[in-house]
Amino acid sequence: KNVMSIASELFHNCRCQAEDTPDVLKIHIYLESGQKFGIVKIEKQSLSLQLRKLIGSPQNYTLSSEQDLKNYV
């Protein structure tokens, strides 16, 4: 599954916006209320994943699987 479909499963009526840069693909996740939940960064070279959660005090999580994304959300 991709990040956008996982976000849709976890948040009812969320909106995702992709930002493609030369090195990183960023997926910005917005809740139904319009509040920004966080950003998932995918490094293109290493395919490493990181979640930057913006609700509350900002927190960063390194993700190793789809399940990690679900756990930290």
CSV table of N, CA and C in Angstrom, one decimal:
chain,number,residue,atom,x,y,z
A,1,LYS,N,0.8,-1.2,0.0
A,1,LYS,CA,0.0,0.0,0.0
A,1,LYS,C,0.9,1.2,0.0
A,2,ASN,N,0.3,2.3,-0.5
A,2,ASN,CA,1.1,3.6,-0.4
A,2,ASN,C,0.6,4.4,0.8
A,3,VAL,N,1.4,5.5,1.0
A,3,VAL,CA,1.2,6.3,2.2
A,3,VAL,C,-0.2,6.9,2.1
A,4,MET,N,-0.6,7.4,1.0
A,4,MET,CA,-1.9,8.1,0.8
A,4,MET,C,-3.1,7.1,1.2
A,5,SER,N,-3.0,5.9,0.7
A,5,SER,CA,-4.1,4.9,1.0
A,5,SER,C,-4.2,4.6,2.5
A,6,ILE,N,-3.0,4.4,3.1
A,6,ILE,CA,-2.9,4.2,4.6
A,6,ILE,C,-3.5,5.3,5.3
A,7,ALA,N,-3.2,6.6,5.0
A,7,ALA,CA,-3.7,7.7,5.7
A,7,ALA,C,-5.2,7.8,5.5
A,8,SER,N,-5.8,7.4,4.3
A,8,SER,CA,-7.2,7.4,4.1
A,8,SER,C,-7.9,6.4,5.0
A,9,GLU,N,-7.2,5.3,5.2
A,9,GLU,CA,-7.8,4.2,6.1
A,9,GLU,C,-7.8,4.7,7.6
A,10,LEU,N,-6.8,5.5,8.0
A,10,LEU,CA,-6.7,5.9,9.4
A,10,LEU,C,-7.5,7.1,9.7
A,11,PHE,N,-7.7,8.0,8.8
A,11,PHE,CA,-8.4,9.3,9.0
A,11,PHE,C,-9.5,9.4,8.0
A,12,HIS,N,-10.7,9.6,8.5
A,12,HIS,CA,-11.9,9.7,7.7
A,12,HIS,C,-11.8,11.1,7.0
A,13,ASN,N,-11.9,11.1,5.7
A,13,ASN,CA,-11.9,12.3,4.9
A,13,ASN,C,-10.6,13.1,5.0
A,14,CYS,N,-9.5,12.5,5.2
A,14,CYS,CA,-8.2,13.3,5.2
A,14,CYS,C,-7.9,13.6,3.8
A,15,ARG,N,-6.9,14.6,3.7
A,15,ARG,CA,-6.5,15.0,2.4
A,15,ARG,C,-4.9,14.9,2.4
A,16,CYS,N,-4.4,14.3,1.3
A,16,CYS,CA,-2.9,14.2,1.2
A,16,CYS,C,-2.5,15.0,0.0
A,17,GLN,N,-1.3,15.7,0.2
A,17,GLN,CA,-0.7,16.4,-0.9
A,17,GLN,C,0.7,16.0,-1.0
A,18,ALA,N,1.1,15.6,-2.2
A,18,ALA,CA,2.4,15.2,-2.5
A,18,ALA,C,3.3,16.4,-2.9
A,19,GLU,N,4.6,16.3,-2.5
A,19,GLU,CA,5.6,17.3,-2.9
A,19,GLU,C,6.8,16.5,-3.3
A,20,ASP,N,7.1,16.6,-4.6
A,20,ASP,CA,8.2,15.9,-5.1
A,20,ASP,C,9.4,16.8,-5.3
A,21,THR,N,10.5,16.5,-4.6
A,21,THR,CA,11.8,17.2,-4.8
A,21,THR,C,12.8,16.2,-5.4
A,22,PRO,N,13.9,16.7,-5.8
A,22,PRO,CA,14.9,15.8,-6.4
A,22,PRO,C,15.3,14.6,-5.5
A,23,ASP,N,15.4,14.8,-4.2
A,23,ASP,CA,15.9,13.8,-3.3
A,23,ASP,C,14.8,13.1,-2.4
A,24,VAL,N,13.7,13.8,-2.2
A,24,VAL,CA,12.7,13.4,-1.3
A,24,VAL,C,11.3,13.5,-1.8
A,25,LEU,N,10.5,12.6,-1.6
A,25,LEU,CA,9.0,12.7,-1.8
A,25,LEU,C,8.4,12.9,-0.5
A,26,LYS,N,7.7,14.0,-0.3
A,26,LYS,CA,7.0,14.4,0.9
A,26,LYS,C,5.5,14.2,0.7
A,27,ILE,N,4.8,13.6,1.7
A,27,ILE,CA,3.4,13.5,1.6
A,27,ILE,C,2.9,14.3,2.8
A,28,HIS,N,2.2,15.4,2.6
A,28,HIS,CA,1.6,16.2,3.6
A,28,HIS,C,0.2,15.6,3.9
A,29,ILE,N,-0.1,15.4,5.2
A,29,ILE,CA,-1.4,14.8,5.6
A,29,ILE,C,-2.2,15.8,6.4
A,30,TYR,N,-3.4,16.1,5.8
A,30,TYR,CA,-4.3,17.1,6.5
A,30,TYR,C,-5.6,16.4,7.0
A,31,LEU,N,-6.0,16.7,8.2
A,31,LEU,CA,-7.2,16.1,8.7
A,31,LEU,C,-8.4,16.7,8.1
A,32,GLU,N,-9.6,16.1,8.3
A,32,GLU,CA,-10.8,16.6,7.8
A,32,GLU,C,-11.1,18.1,8.2
A,33,SER,N,-10.6,18.5,9.4
A,33,SER,CA,-10.8,19.8,9.9
A,33,SER,C,-9.9,20.8,9.1
A,34,GLY,N,-9.0,20.3,8.3
A,34,GLY,CA,-8.0,21.2,7.7
A,34,GLY,C,-6.7,21.3,8.4
A,35,GLN,N,-6.6,20.8,9.6
A,35,GLN,CA,-5.4,20.9,10.4
A,35,GLN,C,-4.4,19.9,9.8
A,36,LYS,N,-3.1,20.4,9.8
A,36,LYS,CA,-2.1,19.5,9.2
A,36,LYS,C,-1.6,18.5,10.3
A,37,PHE,N,-1.7,17.2,10.0
A,37,PHE,CA,-1.4,16.2,10.9
A,37,PHE,C,0.1,15.9,10.9
A,38,GLY,N,0.7,15.9,9.7
A,38,GLY,CA,2.1,15.6,9.7
A,38,GLY,C,2.6,15.4,8.2
A,39,ILE,N,3.9,15.0,8.1
A,39,ILE,CA,4.5,14.8,6.8
A,39,ILE,C,5.3,13.5,6.9
A,40,VAL,N,5.0,12.7,5.8
A,40,VAL,CA,5.8,11.5,5.6
A,40,VAL,C,6.9,11.8,4.6
A,41,LYS,N,8.1,11.6,4.9
A,41,LYS,CA,9.2,11.8,3.9
A,41,LYS,C,9.8,10.5,3.5
A,42,ILE,N,9.9,10.3,2.2
A,42,ILE,CA,10.5,9.1,1.6
A,42,ILE,C,11.7,9.5,0.8
A,43,GLU,N,12.9,9.1,1.3
A,43,GLU,CA,14.2,9.3,0.7
A,43,GLU,C,14.2,8.5,-0.6
A,44,LYS,N,14.5,9.1,-1.7
A,44,LYS,CA,14.5,8.4,-3.0
A,44,LYS,C,15.7,7.5,-3.2
A,45,GLN,N,16.8,7.8,-2.7
A,45,GLN,CA,18.0,6.9,-2.8
A,45,GLN,C,17.9,5.7,-1.9
A,46,SER,N,17.6,5.9,-0.6
A,46,SER,CA,17.6,4.8,0.3
A,46,SER,C,16.2,4.2,0.6
A,47,LEU,N,15.2,4.9,0.1
A,47,LEU,CA,13.8,4.5,0.3
A,47,LEU,C,13.5,4.5,1.8
A,48,SER,N,14.2,5.2,2.6
A,48,SER,CA,13.9,5.3,4.1
A,48,SER,C,12.7,6.2,4.3
A,49,LEU,N,11.9,5.9,5.3
A,49,LEU,CA,10.7,6.6,5.6
A,49,LEU,C,10.8,7.3,7.0
A,50,GLN,N,10.3,8.5,7.0
A,50,GLN,CA,10.2,9.2,8.3
A,50,GLN,C,8.9,10.0,8.4
A,51,LEU,N,8.3,9.9,9.6
A,51,LEU,CA,7.1,10.6,9.9
A,51,LEU,C,7.4,11.8,10.8
A,52,ARG,N,7.0,13.0,10.4
A,52,ARG,CA,7.1,14.2,11.3
A,52,ARG,C,5.7,14.5,11.7
A,53,LYS,N,5.3,14.2,12.9
A,53,LYS,CA,4.0,14.4,13.4
A,53,LYS,C,3.9,15.8,14.0
A,54,LEU,N,2.9,16.6,13.5
A,54,LEU,CA,2.9,18.0,13.9
A,54,LEU,C,1.8,18.3,14.9
A,55,ILE,N,1.0,17.4,15.2
A,55,ILE,CA,-0.1,17.6,16.2
A,55,ILE,C,0.6,17.5,17.6
A,56,GLY,N,0.3,18.5,18.5
A,56,GLY,CA,0.9,18.5,19.8
A,56,GLY,C,2.3,19.1,19.5
A,57,SER,N,3.3,18.6,20.3
A,57,SER,CA,4.7,19.1,20.1
A,57,SER,C,5.2,18.2,18.9
A,58,PRO,N,5.9,18.8,18.0
A,58,PRO,CA,6.4,18.0,16.8
A,58,PRO,C,7.3,16.9,17.3
A,59,GLN,N,7.1,15.7,16.6
A,59,GLN,CA,7.9,14.5,16.9
A,59,GLN,C,8.3,13.9,15.6
A,60,ASN,N,9.5,13.3,15.5
A,60,ASN,CA,10.0,12.6,14.3
A,60,ASN,C,10.1,11.1,14.7
A,61,TYR,N,9.7,10.3,13.7
A,61,TYR,CA,9.7,8.8,13.8
A,61,TYR,C,10.4,8.3,12.6
A,62,THR,N,11.3,7.4,12.7
A,62,THR,CA,11.9,6.6,11.6
A,62,THR,C,11.0,5.4,11.4
A,63,LEU,N,10.5,5.1,10.2
A,63,LEU,CA,9.6,4.1,9.9
A,63,LEU,C,10.3,2.9,9.2
A,64,SER,N,10.0,1.7,9.6
A,64,SER,CA,10.6,0.6,8.8
A,64,SER,C,9.6,-0.3,8.2
A,65,SER,N,8.3,0.0,8.4
A,65,SER,CA,7.2,-0.8,7.8
A,65,SER,C,5.9,0.0,7.7
A,66,GLU,N,5.0,-0.5,7.0
A,66,GLU,CA,3.6,0.0,7.0
A,66,GLU,C,3.0,0.0,8.4
A,67,GLN,N,3.3,-1.0,9.1
A,67,GLN,CA,2.8,-1.1,10.5
A,67,GLN,C,3.3,0.0,11.4
A,68,ASP,N,4.6,0.4,11.2
A,68,ASP,CA,5.1,1.5,12.0
A,68,ASP,C,4.3,2.8,11.8
A,69,LEU,N,4.0,3.0,10.5
A,69,LEU,CA,3.2,4.2,10.2
A,69,LEU,C,1.9,4.2,11.0
A,70,LYS,N,1.2,3.0,10.9
A,70,LYS,CA,-0.1,2.9,11.6
A,70,LYS,C,0.1,3.0,13.1
A,71,ASN,N,1.2,2.5,13.7
A,71,ASN,CA,1.4,2.6,15.1
A,71,ASN,C,1.6,4.0,15.6
A,72,TYR,N,2.4,4.8,14.8
A,72,TYR,CA,2.7,6.2,15.3
A,72,TYR,C,1.6,7.2,15.0
A,73,VAL,N,0.6,6.8,14.2
A,73,VAL,CA,-0.5,7.6,13.9
A,73,VAL,C,-1.5,7.4,15.0
